[in-house]
mmCIF file of C-alpha atoms and ligand atoms in Angstrom:
data_model
loop_
_atom_site.group_PDB
_atom_site.id
_atom_site.type_symbol
_atom_site.label_atom_id
_atom_site.label_comp_id
_atom_site.label_asym_id
_atom_site.label_seq_id
_atom_site.Cartn_x
_atom_site.Cartn_y
_atom_site.Cartn_z
ATOM 1 C CA UNK A 1 123.781 45.926 -8.266
ATOM 2 C CA UNK A 2 126.010 48.137 -6.035
ATOM 3 C CA UNK A 3 129.596 46.990 -6.132
ATOM 4 C CA UNK A 4 133.057 48.406 -5.079
ATOM 5 C CA UNK A 5 135.477 49.740 -7.624
ATOM 6 C CA UNK A 6 137.766 46.725 -7.525
ATOM 7 C CA UNK A 7 135.168 44.652 -9.122
ATOM 8 C CA UNK A 8 134.794 46.730 -12.264
ATOM 9 C CA UNK A 9 138.311 48.306 -12.539
ATOM 10 C CA UNK A 10 140.377 45.186 -12.463
ATOM 11 C CA UNK A 11 138.680 44.041 -15.588
ATOM 12 C CA UNK A 12 139.284 47.340 -17.151
ATOM 13 C CA UNK A 13 143.092 47.181 -16.334
ATOM 14 C CA UNK A 14 143.153 43.525 -17.674
ATOM 15 C CA UNK A 15 141.368 44.480 -20.936
ATOM 16 C CA UNK A 16 142.926 47.872 -21.365
ATOM 17 C CA UNK A 17 139.888 50.233 -21.215
ATOM 18 C CA UNK A 18 138.518 52.971 -18.807
ATOM 19 C CA UNK A 19 135.328 52.932 -16.751
ATOM 20 C CA UNK A 20 133.720 56.395 -16.739
ATOM 21 C CA UNK A 21 133.121 58.011 -13.427
ATOM 22 C CA UNK A 22 130.259 60.610 -13.736
ATOM 23 C CA UNK A 23 129.585 62.956 -10.841
ATOM 24 C CA UNK A 24 126.019 63.375 -9.750
ATOM 25 C CA UNK A 25 124.374 66.457 -8.409
ATOM 26 C CA UNK A 26 120.713 65.497 -7.824
ATOM 27 C CA UNK A 27 118.177 62.836 -8.488
ATOM 28 C CA UNK A 28 117.910 63.516 -12.186
ATOM 29 C CA UNK A 29 121.608 63.342 -12.957
ATOM 30 C CA UNK A 30 121.787 59.842 -11.241
ATOM 31 C CA UNK A 31 118.544 58.684 -12.923
ATOM 32 C CA UNK A 32 119.750 59.706 -16.482
ATOM 33 C CA UNK A 33 123.296 58.221 -16.088
ATOM 34 C CA UNK A 34 121.939 54.974 -14.706
ATOM 35 C CA UNK A 35 119.248 54.634 -17.389
ATOM 36 C CA UNK A 36 121.701 55.385 -20.290
ATOM 37 C CA UNK A 37 124.489 53.135 -18.929
ATOM 38 C CA UNK A 38 121.773 50.376 -18.523
ATOM 39 C CA UNK A 39 121.033 50.710 -22.201
ATOM 40 C CA UNK A 40 124.704 50.269 -22.987
ATOM 41 C CA UNK A 41 124.859 47.403 -20.532
ATOM 42 C CA UNK A 42 128.225 48.798 -19.080
ATOM 43 C CA UNK A 43 129.404 49.402 -15.607
ATOM 44 C CA UNK A 44 129.485 52.829 -14.092
ATOM 45 C CA UNK A 45 131.029 54.702 -11.199
ATOM 46 C CA UNK A 46 128.814 57.440 -9.727
ATOM 47 C CA UNK A 47 130.947 60.089 -8.019
ATOM 48 C CA UNK A 48 129.739 62.271 -5.096
ATOM 49 C CA UNK A 49 131.557 65.278 -3.944
ATOM 50 C CA UNK A 50 131.091 66.503 -0.418
ATOM 51 C CA UNK A 51 129.488 69.729 -1.985
ATOM 52 C CA UNK A 52 127.049 67.515 -3.861
ATOM 53 C CA UNK A 53 126.313 65.564 -0.758
ATOM 54 C CA UNK A 54 125.502 68.420 1.269
ATOM 55 C CA UNK A 55 123.340 69.749 -1.503
ATOM 56 C CA UNK A 56 121.365 66.631 -1.592
ATOM 57 C CA UNK A 57 120.998 66.349 2.049
ATOM 58 C CA UNK A 58 123.828 64.069 3.220
ATOM 59 C CA UNK A 59 125.306 60.646 2.423
ATOM 60 C CA UNK A 60 122.419 58.668 3.594
ATOM 61 C CA UNK A 61 120.012 60.572 1.207
ATOM 62 C CA UNK A 62 122.443 59.901 -1.766
ATOM 63 C CA UNK A 63 122.965 56.299 -0.877
ATOM 64 C CA UNK A 64 119.283 55.644 -0.548
ATOM 65 C CA UNK A 65 118.397 57.596 -3.551
ATOM 66 C CA UNK A 66 120.838 55.492 -5.684
ATOM 67 C CA UNK A 67 119.753 52.177 -4.186
ATOM 68 C CA UNK A 68 116.225 53.164 -4.778
ATOM 69 C CA UNK A 69 116.772 54.067 -8.468
ATOM 70 C CA UNK A 70 118.566 50.795 -9.057
ATOM 71 C CA UNK A 71 115.694 48.815 -7.570
ATOM 72 C CA UNK A 72 112.627 50.692 -9.103
ATOM 73 C CA UNK A 73 114.341 51.338 -12.470
ATOM 74 C CA UNK A 74 115.523 47.572 -12.641
ATOM 75 C CA UNK A 75 119.226 48.531 -13.165
ATOM 76 C CA UNK A 76 121.140 45.281 -13.856
ATOM 77 C CA UNK A 77 124.620 46.824 -14.580
ATOM 78 C CA UNK A 78 127.332 46.994 -11.780
ATOM 79 C CA UNK A 79 127.090 50.439 -10.114
ATOM 80 C CA UNK A 80 129.849 51.697 -7.815
ATOM 81 C CA UNK A 81 128.849 54.560 -5.481
ATOM 82 C CA UNK A 82 131.998 56.548 -4.840
ATOM 83 C CA UNK A 83 132.969 59.486 -2.699
ATOM 84 C CA UNK A 84 134.882 62.006 -4.753
ATOM 85 C CA UNK A 85 137.667 63.922 -3.012
ATOM 86 C CA UNK A 86 136.621 63.110 0.613
ATOM 87 C CA UNK A 87 138.651 65.427 2.661
ATOM 88 C CA UNK A 88 138.855 63.676 5.989
ATOM 89 C CA UNK A 89 138.616 60.336 7.632
ATOM 90 C CA UNK A 90 135.334 61.372 9.217
ATOM 91 C CA UNK A 91 133.758 62.151 5.860
ATOM 92 C CA UNK A 92 134.797 58.762 4.380
ATOM 93 C CA UNK A 93 133.400 57.017 7.467
ATOM 94 C CA UNK A 94 130.027 58.742 7.230
ATOM 95 C CA UNK A 95 129.755 57.804 3.573
ATOM 96 C CA UNK A 96 130.826 54.250 4.192
ATOM 97 C CA UNK A 97 128.351 53.938 7.148
ATOM 98 C CA UNK A 98 125.698 55.281 4.790
ATOM 99 C CA UNK A 99 126.296 52.503 2.246
ATOM 100 C CA UNK A 100 128.861 53.895 -0.252
ATOM 101 C CA UNK A 101 130.921 51.232 -1.718
ATOM 102 C CA UNK A 102 134.097 53.204 -2.578
ATOM 103 C CA UNK A 103 135.670 56.347 -1.353
ATOM 104 C CA UNK A 104 138.536 58.742 -2.463
ATOM 105 C CA UNK A 105 140.518 60.300 0.351
ATOM 106 C CA UNK A 106 142.128 63.289 -1.021
ATOM 107 C CA UNK A 107 144.904 64.414 1.444
ATOM 108 C CA UNK A 108 146.949 65.449 -1.570
ATOM 109 C CA UNK A 109 147.545 69.241 -0.525
ATOM 110 C CA UNK A 110 149.190 67.833 2.802
ATOM 111 C CA UNK A 111 152.897 66.650 2.732
ATOM 112 C CA UNK A 112 153.401 62.993 1.437
ATOM 113 C CA UNK A 113 153.823 61.544 4.877
ATOM 114 C CA UNK A 114 150.645 62.985 6.058
ATOM 115 C CA UNK A 115 148.780 62.006 3.019
ATOM 116 C CA UNK A 116 149.980 58.445 3.564
ATOM 117 C CA UNK A 117 148.951 58.468 7.338
ATOM 118 C CA UNK A 118 145.264 59.769 6.604
ATOM 119 C CA UNK A 119 145.007 57.232 3.713
ATOM 120 C CA UNK A 120 146.184 54.497 5.725
ATOM 121 C CA UNK A 121 143.557 55.307 8.245
ATOM 122 C CA UNK A 122 140.763 55.348 5.683
ATOM 123 C CA UNK A 123 141.875 51.891 4.258
ATOM 124 C CA UNK A 124 141.853 50.370 7.872
ATOM 125 C CA UNK A 125 138.312 51.545 8.272
ATOM 126 C CA UNK A 126 137.118 50.625 4.597
ATOM 127 C CA UNK A 127 138.817 47.315 3.903
ATOM 128 C CA UNK A 128 136.955 45.122 6.316
ATOM 129 C CA UNK A 129 133.861 46.343 5.087
ATOM 130 C CA UNK A 130 134.546 45.625 1.450
ATOM 131 C CA UNK A 131 134.712 49.355 0.450
ATOM 132 C CA UNK A 132 137.546 50.298 -1.949
ATOM 133 C CA UNK A 133 139.869 53.382 -1.561
ATOM 134 C CA UNK A 134 141.180 55.824 -3.975
ATOM 135 C CA UNK A 135 143.893 58.391 -3.149
ATOM 136 C CA UNK A 136 145.620 61.215 -4.845
ATOM 137 C CA UNK A 137 149.348 61.962 -5.113
ATOM 138 C CA UNK A 138 150.781 65.217 -6.456
ATOM 139 C CA UNK A 139 147.727 67.699 -6.513
ATOM 140 C CA UNK A 140 145.132 67.956 -9.358
ATOM 141 C CA UNK A 141 144.426 71.723 -9.551
ATOM 142 C CA UNK A 142 141.550 73.651 -11.248
ATOM 143 C CA UNK A 143 138.202 74.319 -10.057
ATOM 144 C CA UNK A 144 135.839 71.979 -8.187
ATOM 145 C CA UNK A 145 132.929 72.545 -5.837
ATOM 146 C CA UNK A 146 133.626 76.410 -6.274
ATOM 147 C CA UNK A 147 137.170 75.846 -4.879
ATOM 148 C CA UNK A 148 140.174 76.551 -6.909
ATOM 149 C CA UNK A 149 143.624 75.378 -6.482
ATOM 150 C CA UNK A 150 146.888 75.001 -8.387
ATOM 151 C CA UNK A 151 148.354 71.722 -9.783
ATOM 152 C CA UNK A 152 151.432 69.924 -8.771
ATOM 153 C CA UNK A 153 152.541 66.846 -10.754
ATOM 154 C CA UNK A 154 153.017 63.474 -8.896
ATOM 155 C CA UNK A 155 156.583 61.976 -8.612
ATOM 156 C CA UNK A 156 156.767 58.246 -9.504
ATOM 157 C CA UNK A 157 158.574 57.417 -6.162
ATOM 158 C CA UNK A 158 156.031 59.118 -4.045
ATOM 159 C CA UNK A 159 153.351 57.163 -5.992
ATOM 160 C CA UNK A 160 154.941 53.770 -5.227
ATOM 161 C CA UNK A 161 155.581 54.603 -1.690
ATOM 162 C CA UNK A 162 151.918 55.654 -0.927
ATOM 163 C CA UNK A 163 150.575 52.667 -2.742
ATOM 164 C CA UNK A 164 152.909 50.279 -0.921
ATOM 165 C CA UNK A 165 152.346 51.771 2.419
ATOM 166 C CA UNK A 166 148.713 52.252 2.410
ATOM 167 C CA UNK A 167 147.106 49.309 0.368
ATOM 168 C CA UNK A 168 144.820 51.436 -1.601
ATOM 169 C CA UNK A 169 142.733 50.064 -4.656
ATOM 170 C CA UNK A 170 143.192 52.809 -7.163
ATOM 171 C CA UNK A 171 145.562 55.803 -7.462
ATOM 172 C CA UNK A 172 144.823 59.192 -8.991
ATOM 173 C CA UNK A 173 148.402 60.697 -9.771
ATOM 174 C CA UNK A 174 148.394 64.365 -10.711
ATOM 175 C CA UNK A 175 149.905 64.358 -14.258
ATOM 176 C CA UNK A 176 148.750 67.580 -15.791
ATOM 177 C CA UNK A 177 145.027 67.327 -15.939
ATOM 178 C CA UNK A 178 142.850 69.980 -14.093
ATOM 179 C CA UNK A 179 139.331 70.172 -12.845
ATOM 180 C CA UNK A 180 136.832 72.177 -14.583
ATOM 181 C CA UNK A 181 137.929 74.060 -18.025
ATOM 182 C CA UNK A 182 141.357 74.116 -19.427
ATOM 183 C CA UNK A 183 143.058 77.345 -20.399
ATOM 184 C CA UNK A 184 144.720 76.244 -23.440
ATOM 185 C CA UNK A 185 145.665 72.722 -24.356
ATOM 186 C CA UNK A 186 145.859 70.174 -21.611
ATOM 187 C CA UNK A 187 149.524 68.996 -21.012
ATOM 188 C CA UNK A 188 149.392 65.371 -19.897
ATOM 189 C CA UNK A 189 152.569 63.431 -18.709
ATOM 190 C CA UNK A 190 152.069 60.318 -20.765
ATOM 191 C CA UNK A 191 155.491 58.943 -20.184
ATOM 192 C CA UNK A 192 155.001 58.983 -16.227
ATOM 193 C CA UNK A 193 151.523 57.600 -16.597
ATOM 194 C CA UNK A 194 152.765 54.687 -18.695
ATOM 195 C CA UNK A 195 155.677 53.974 -16.186
ATOM 196 C CA UNK A 196 153.285 54.058 -13.267
ATOM 197 C CA UNK A 197 150.817 51.767 -14.834
ATOM 198 C CA UNK A 198 153.568 49.252 -15.748
ATOM 199 C CA UNK A 199 154.889 49.423 -12.226
ATOM 200 C CA UNK A 200 151.767 49.401 -10.151
ATOM 201 C CA UNK A 201 149.274 46.533 -9.929
ATOM 202 C CA UNK A 202 146.400 48.767 -9.143
ATOM 203 C CA UNK A 203 144.308 50.782 -11.597
ATOM 204 C CA UNK A 204 145.099 54.341 -12.386
ATOM 205 C CA UNK A 205 142.588 57.303 -12.468
ATOM 206 C CA UNK A 206 142.499 60.467 -14.604
ATOM 207 C CA UNK A 207 140.549 63.281 -12.891
ATOM 208 C CA UNK A 208 139.636 66.372 -14.884
ATOM 209 C CA UNK A 209 138.285 64.560 -17.858
ATOM 210 C CA UNK A 210 136.443 67.673 -19.162
ATOM 211 C CA UNK A 211 138.108 69.309 -22.049
ATOM 212 C CA UNK A 212 140.769 66.662 -22.801
ATOM 213 C CA UNK A 213 140.682 66.163 -26.521
ATOM 214 C CA UNK A 214 139.534 62.688 -27.590
ATOM 215 C CA UNK A 215 142.971 61.744 -28.990
ATOM 216 C CA UNK A 216 144.610 62.547 -25.657
ATOM 217 C CA UNK A 217 141.981 60.563 -23.859
ATOM 218 C CA UNK A 218 142.728 57.571 -26.121
ATOM 219 C CA UNK A 219 146.531 57.945 -25.474
ATOM 220 C CA UNK A 220 145.707 58.137 -21.697
ATOM 221 C CA UNK A 221 143.894 54.775 -21.867
ATOM 222 C CA UNK A 222 146.743 53.442 -23.984
ATOM 223 C CA UNK A 223 149.135 54.528 -21.285
ATOM 224 C CA UNK A 224 147.299 52.697 -18.597
ATOM 225 C CA UNK A 225 144.320 54.866 -17.295
ATOM 226 C CA UNK A 226 141.267 52.841 -16.142
ATOM 227 C CA UNK A 227 138.904 55.407 -14.677
ATOM 228 C CA UNK A 228 138.148 58.686 -16.106
ATOM 229 C CA UNK A 229 136.204 61.376 -13.946
ATOM 230 C CA UNK A 230 133.728 63.690 -15.782
ATOM 231 C CA UNK A 231 131.912 66.372 -14.154
ATOM 232 C CA UNK A 232 131.925 69.769 -15.840
ATOM 233 C CA UNK A 233 131.195 68.404 -19.271
ATOM 234 C CA UNK A 234 127.760 67.065 -18.310
ATOM 235 C CA UNK A 235 126.958 70.322 -16.381
ATOM 236 C CA UNK A 236 127.572 72.447 -19.366
ATOM 237 C CA UNK A 237 125.593 69.971 -21.720
ATOM 238 C CA UNK A 238 122.799 70.272 -19.196
ATOM 239 C CA UNK A 239 122.968 73.938 -19.112
ATOM 240 C CA UNK A 240 122.979 74.665 -22.688
ATOM 241 C CA UNK A 241 119.782 72.464 -23.168
ATOM 242 C CA UNK A 242 117.987 74.138 -20.111
ATOM 243 C CA UNK A 243 118.935 77.681 -21.295
ATOM 244 C CA UNK A 244 117.397 76.791 -24.704
ATOM 245 C CA UNK A 245 114.162 75.466 -23.104
ATOM 246 C CA UNK A 246 113.722 78.491 -20.936
ATOM 247 C CA UNK A 247 114.170 80.704 -23.818
ATOM 248 C CA UNK A 248 111.479 79.020 -25.783
ATOM 249 C CA UNK A 249 108.929 77.893 -23.076
ATOM 250 C CA UNK A 250 106.969 79.535 -20.474
ATOM 251 C CA UNK A 251 106.608 76.244 -18.254
ATOM 252 C CA UNK A 252 107.423 76.789 -14.726
ATOM 253 C CA UNK A 253 107.155 72.978 -13.790
ATOM 254 C CA UNK A 254 110.337 72.024 -12.329
ATOM 255 C CA UNK A 255 110.135 68.605 -13.783
ATOM 256 C CA UNK A 256 109.929 70.094 -17.348
ATOM 257 C CA UNK A 257 112.660 72.679 -16.702
ATOM 258 C CA UNK A 258 115.283 70.407 -15.183
ATOM 259 C CA UNK A 259 114.082 67.501 -17.298
ATOM 260 C CA UNK A 260 114.674 69.487 -20.504
ATOM 261 C CA UNK A 261 118.457 68.655 -20.021
ATOM 262 C CA UNK A 262 117.771 64.813 -19.929
ATOM 263 C CA UNK A 263 118.632 64.233 -23.702
ATOM 264 C CA UNK A 264 121.695 66.434 -23.416
ATOM 265 C CA UNK A 265 123.106 64.450 -20.495
ATOM 266 C CA UNK A 266 122.205 61.104 -21.910
ATOM 267 C CA UNK A 267 123.959 61.793 -25.154
ATOM 268 C CA UNK A 268 127.228 63.030 -23.450
ATOM 269 C CA UNK A 269 127.173 59.859 -21.087
ATOM 270 C CA UNK A 270 126.910 57.538 -24.234
ATOM 271 C CA UNK A 271 129.594 59.658 -26.093
ATOM 272 C CA UNK A 272 131.925 59.154 -23.126
ATOM 273 C CA UNK A 273 131.103 55.565 -22.353
ATOM 274 C CA UNK A 274 131.577 54.465 -25.902
ATOM 275 C CA UNK A 275 134.901 56.346 -26.168
ATOM 276 C CA UNK A 276 136.338 55.013 -23.007
ATOM 277 C CA UNK A 277 135.186 51.535 -23.094
ATOM 278 C CA UNK A 278 135.102 50.363 -26.766
ATOM 279 C CA UNK A 279 138.285 48.425 -27.298
HETATM 280 P P1 13P B 1 135.926 67.722 -14.611
HETATM 281 O O1 13P B 1 134.894 68.617 -13.989
HETATM 282 O O2 13P B 1 137.013 68.540 -15.251
HETATM 283 O O3 13P B 1 135.198 66.999 -15.700
HETATM 284 O O4 13P B 1 136.605 66.817 -13.583
HETATM 285 C C1 13P B 1 135.769 65.817 -12.757
HETATM 286 C C2 13P B 1 136.621 65.173 -11.731
HETATM 287 O O5 13P B 1 137.962 65.046 -11.922
HETATM 288 C C3 13P B 1 135.934 64.715 -10.528
HETATM 289 O O6 13P B 1 136.844 64.223 -9.490
#
């Protein structure tokens, strides 16, 4: 069943756990994640970046692909289909019109007032359609979709202002995490995280989940994080398995080559879901 993020994240906030957001890149990624989460009987958020959407052919392709998998695989868990780091109102509109149930508008590189203005426009379009909106304050740096940028931590007063003025459903405050691999230990601002989660009624999102040690993930959930985004870690797990397969096999059947990463992806999905959701 496709649902918006509110339906799953509010339970997470109430019961102090985090829902995994896994980025998808193709049919296989979506299929493996859905199958494994169905075994676990836990809700999941499938994140799609603009780059991944372009790669797969567009928002309609992705939306129909996920809906088709839910139907044909008899997936019964709640599934939220979410735009990851939408860069414009236009992008979010297209995804919503294609059937996405949740969007992130990321205007975090712009000055706060502009970020608020763009986010407001997205909420105005999304809300009447029952689509939820996530926004980012400060800037989460690192490397994503082959684009690198540097980080800027969020200020509490900016977060409160954006949430109050826009009516978003979840907030991704930049508090020290980065996309992609970390150089050294992550340095998360747990104090601000806790203060924000106690001040705001909406759930908080942690981007850049790859490479954060388990203890810090648990601390982040303890401090009020209710959605954790994972992308790079699944890609690395898949790549290791496929490299190994190619080294030891002559098969040129793409189903075998791509599919040789299935177990690795599913194991990672299970590991993360159990860590984030077991209370
Ligand atoms: P990682 O690639 O670091 O796991 O981050 C994913 C993410 O935050 C997607 O928005």
